mmCIF file of C-alpha atoms in Angstrom:
data_model
loop_
_atom_site.group_PDB
_atom_site.id
_atom_site.type_symbol
_atom_site.label_atom_id
_atom_site.label_comp_id
_atom_site.label_asym_id
_atom_site.label_seq_id
_atom_site.Cartn_x
_atom_site.Cartn_y
_atom_site.Cartn_z
ATOM 1 C CA UNK A 1 -32.674 -2.289 -7.138
ATOM 2 C CA UNK A 2 -29.252 -3.722 -6.351
ATOM 3 C CA UNK A 3 -27.444 -0.907 -8.105
ATOM 4 C CA UNK A 4 -27.106 2.781 -7.424
ATOM 5 C CA UNK A 5 -27.647 5.336 -10.171
ATOM 6 C CA UNK A 6 -24.114 4.811 -11.497
ATOM 7 C CA UNK A 7 -24.635 1.083 -12.135
ATOM 8 C CA UNK A 8 -22.059 0.146 -9.491
ATOM 9 C CA UNK A 9 -22.400 -2.198 -6.567
ATOM 10 C CA UNK A 10 -23.615 -0.513 -3.398
ATOM 11 C CA UNK A 11 -21.019 -0.102 -0.683
ATOM 12 C CA UNK A 12 -21.506 -2.823 1.905
ATOM 13 C CA UNK A 13 -21.158 -2.570 5.672
ATOM 14 C CA UNK A 14 -17.922 -4.476 6.177
ATOM 15 C CA UNK A 15 -18.571 -4.834 9.903
ATOM 16 C CA UNK A 16 -21.547 -7.085 9.099
ATOM 17 C CA UNK A 17 -20.404 -8.984 6.017
ATOM 18 C CA UNK A 18 -17.575 -9.434 3.521
ATOM 19 C CA UNK A 19 -17.547 -9.050 -0.229
ATOM 20 C CA UNK A 20 -17.292 -12.360 -2.019
ATOM 21 C CA UNK A 21 -15.412 -10.788 -4.933
ATOM 22 C CA UNK A 22 -12.659 -9.848 -2.438
ATOM 23 C CA UNK A 23 -12.697 -13.251 -0.690
ATOM 24 C CA UNK A 24 -14.078 -11.398 2.353
ATOM 25 C CA UNK A 25 -10.703 -9.732 2.881
ATOM 26 C CA UNK A 26 -12.623 -6.495 3.545
ATOM 27 C CA UNK A 27 -14.546 -7.925 6.551
ATOM 28 C CA UNK A 28 -13.897 -5.923 9.761
ATOM 29 C CA UNK A 29 -16.561 -7.254 12.125
ATOM 30 C CA UNK A 30 -16.197 -8.968 15.491
ATOM 31 C CA UNK A 31 -17.062 -12.612 14.776
ATOM 32 C CA UNK A 32 -14.343 -14.642 16.501
ATOM 33 C CA UNK A 33 -15.406 -18.282 16.306
ATOM 34 C CA UNK A 34 -15.001 -20.668 13.426
ATOM 35 C CA UNK A 35 -17.782 -22.599 11.699
ATOM 36 C CA UNK A 36 -16.385 -25.769 13.238
ATOM 37 C CA UNK A 37 -16.700 -24.311 16.741
ATOM 38 C CA UNK A 38 -13.254 -23.442 18.100
ATOM 39 C CA UNK A 39 -12.723 -19.889 19.286
ATOM 40 C CA UNK A 40 -10.119 -18.033 17.247
ATOM 41 C CA UNK A 41 -6.696 -17.290 18.686
ATOM 42 C CA UNK A 42 -5.459 -13.692 18.885
ATOM 43 C CA UNK A 43 -3.556 -12.816 15.704
ATOM 44 C CA UNK A 44 -0.470 -12.007 17.785
ATOM 45 C CA UNK A 45 -0.485 -15.372 19.629
ATOM 46 C CA UNK A 46 2.898 -17.055 19.905
ATOM 47 C CA UNK A 47 1.646 -20.294 18.287
ATOM 48 C CA UNK A 48 0.695 -18.328 15.159
ATOM 49 C CA UNK A 49 4.115 -16.709 14.915
ATOM 50 C CA UNK A 50 5.772 -20.098 15.468
ATOM 51 C CA UNK A 51 3.545 -21.874 12.931
ATOM 52 C CA UNK A 52 3.751 -19.274 10.168
ATOM 53 C CA UNK A 53 7.237 -17.922 10.869
ATOM 54 C CA UNK A 54 6.067 -14.313 10.846
ATOM 55 C CA UNK A 55 4.204 -11.837 13.008
ATOM 56 C CA UNK A 56 1.045 -11.607 10.851
ATOM 57 C CA UNK A 57 -0.179 -8.175 12.058
ATOM 58 C CA UNK A 58 3.135 -6.703 10.852
ATOM 59 C CA UNK A 59 3.008 -8.620 7.559
ATOM 60 C CA UNK A 60 -0.551 -7.400 6.857
ATOM 61 C CA UNK A 61 -0.790 -4.035 8.662
ATOM 62 C CA UNK A 62 -3.926 -2.834 6.852
ATOM 63 C CA UNK A 63 -5.907 -6.079 7.134
ATOM 64 C CA UNK A 64 -7.431 -5.516 10.576
ATOM 65 C CA UNK A 65 -5.598 -8.317 12.397
ATOM 66 C CA UNK A 66 -6.653 -7.195 15.855
ATOM 67 C CA UNK A 67 -7.733 -9.298 18.780
ATOM 68 C CA UNK A 68 -9.035 -12.651 17.529
ATOM 69 C CA UNK A 69 -11.550 -11.520 14.906
ATOM 70 C CA UNK A 70 -12.086 -13.493 11.695
ATOM 71 C CA UNK A 71 -10.131 -12.027 8.771
ATOM 72 C CA UNK A 72 -8.615 -12.971 5.419
ATOM 73 C CA UNK A 73 -5.201 -11.289 5.429
ATOM 74 C CA UNK A 74 -4.004 -10.520 1.957
ATOM 75 C CA UNK A 75 -7.046 -12.281 0.522
ATOM 76 C CA UNK A 76 -4.949 -15.468 0.541
ATOM 77 C CA UNK A 77 -7.809 -17.800 1.480
ATOM 78 C CA UNK A 78 -11.180 -18.339 -0.232
ATOM 79 C CA UNK A 79 -12.939 -16.450 2.593
ATOM 80 C CA UNK A 80 -12.499 -14.989 6.064
ATOM 81 C CA UNK A 81 -11.254 -17.260 8.798
ATOM 82 C CA UNK A 82 -8.943 -17.453 11.749
ATOM 83 C CA UNK A 83 -6.308 -19.572 13.411
ATOM 84 C CA UNK A 84 -7.556 -21.943 16.107
ATOM 85 C CA UNK A 85 -5.554 -24.134 18.497
ATOM 86 C CA UNK A 86 -6.913 -27.373 17.009
ATOM 87 C CA UNK A 87 -6.629 -28.669 13.444
ATOM 88 C CA UNK A 88 -9.474 -27.911 11.035
ATOM 89 C CA UNK A 89 -11.280 -30.602 9.043
ATOM 90 C CA UNK A 90 -8.578 -30.049 6.384
ATOM 91 C CA UNK A 91 -5.848 -30.780 8.951
ATOM 92 C CA UNK A 92 -4.342 -27.283 9.227
ATOM 93 C CA UNK A 93 -4.920 -24.591 11.866
ATOM 94 C CA UNK A 94 -6.867 -22.268 9.551
ATOM 95 C CA UNK A 95 -10.593 -22.352 10.252
ATOM 96 C CA UNK A 96 -13.206 -20.595 8.132
ATOM 97 C CA UNK A 97 -15.762 -18.388 9.825
ATOM 98 C CA UNK A 98 -19.446 -18.039 9.062
ATOM 99 C CA UNK A 99 -19.266 -14.512 7.622
ATOM 100 C CA UNK A 100 -22.157 -13.568 5.354
ATOM 101 C CA UNK A 101 -21.389 -12.360 1.824
ATOM 102 C CA UNK A 102 -22.756 -8.908 1.194
ATOM 103 C CA UNK A 103 -21.775 -8.163 -2.393
ATOM 104 C CA UNK A 104 -24.823 -8.544 -4.618
ATOM 105 C CA UNK A 105 -22.569 -8.249 -7.657
ATOM 106 C CA UNK A 106 -20.579 -11.389 -6.835
#
């Protein structure tokens, strides 16, 4: 069964997948390459601070913005991604990552 005895969603392993109902903002794994191929930049890279006007790890201190791992700080995007040094297919620097959804209740 997908549900525990209380009828709630089981707790997922957020190092392996992200909950779709949270736009994968709970993902804390180590995937660091986008679906389109480019390797993610470190979240504290100068180009990110220059592009977004803020130091993102300080803006989102509890969102796991360490190294260059795929994340969705603040749940602002539809799913987990990262910043890469080349434009995405949409023309911005935000690239989505291939993080599996793990919330069977989504």
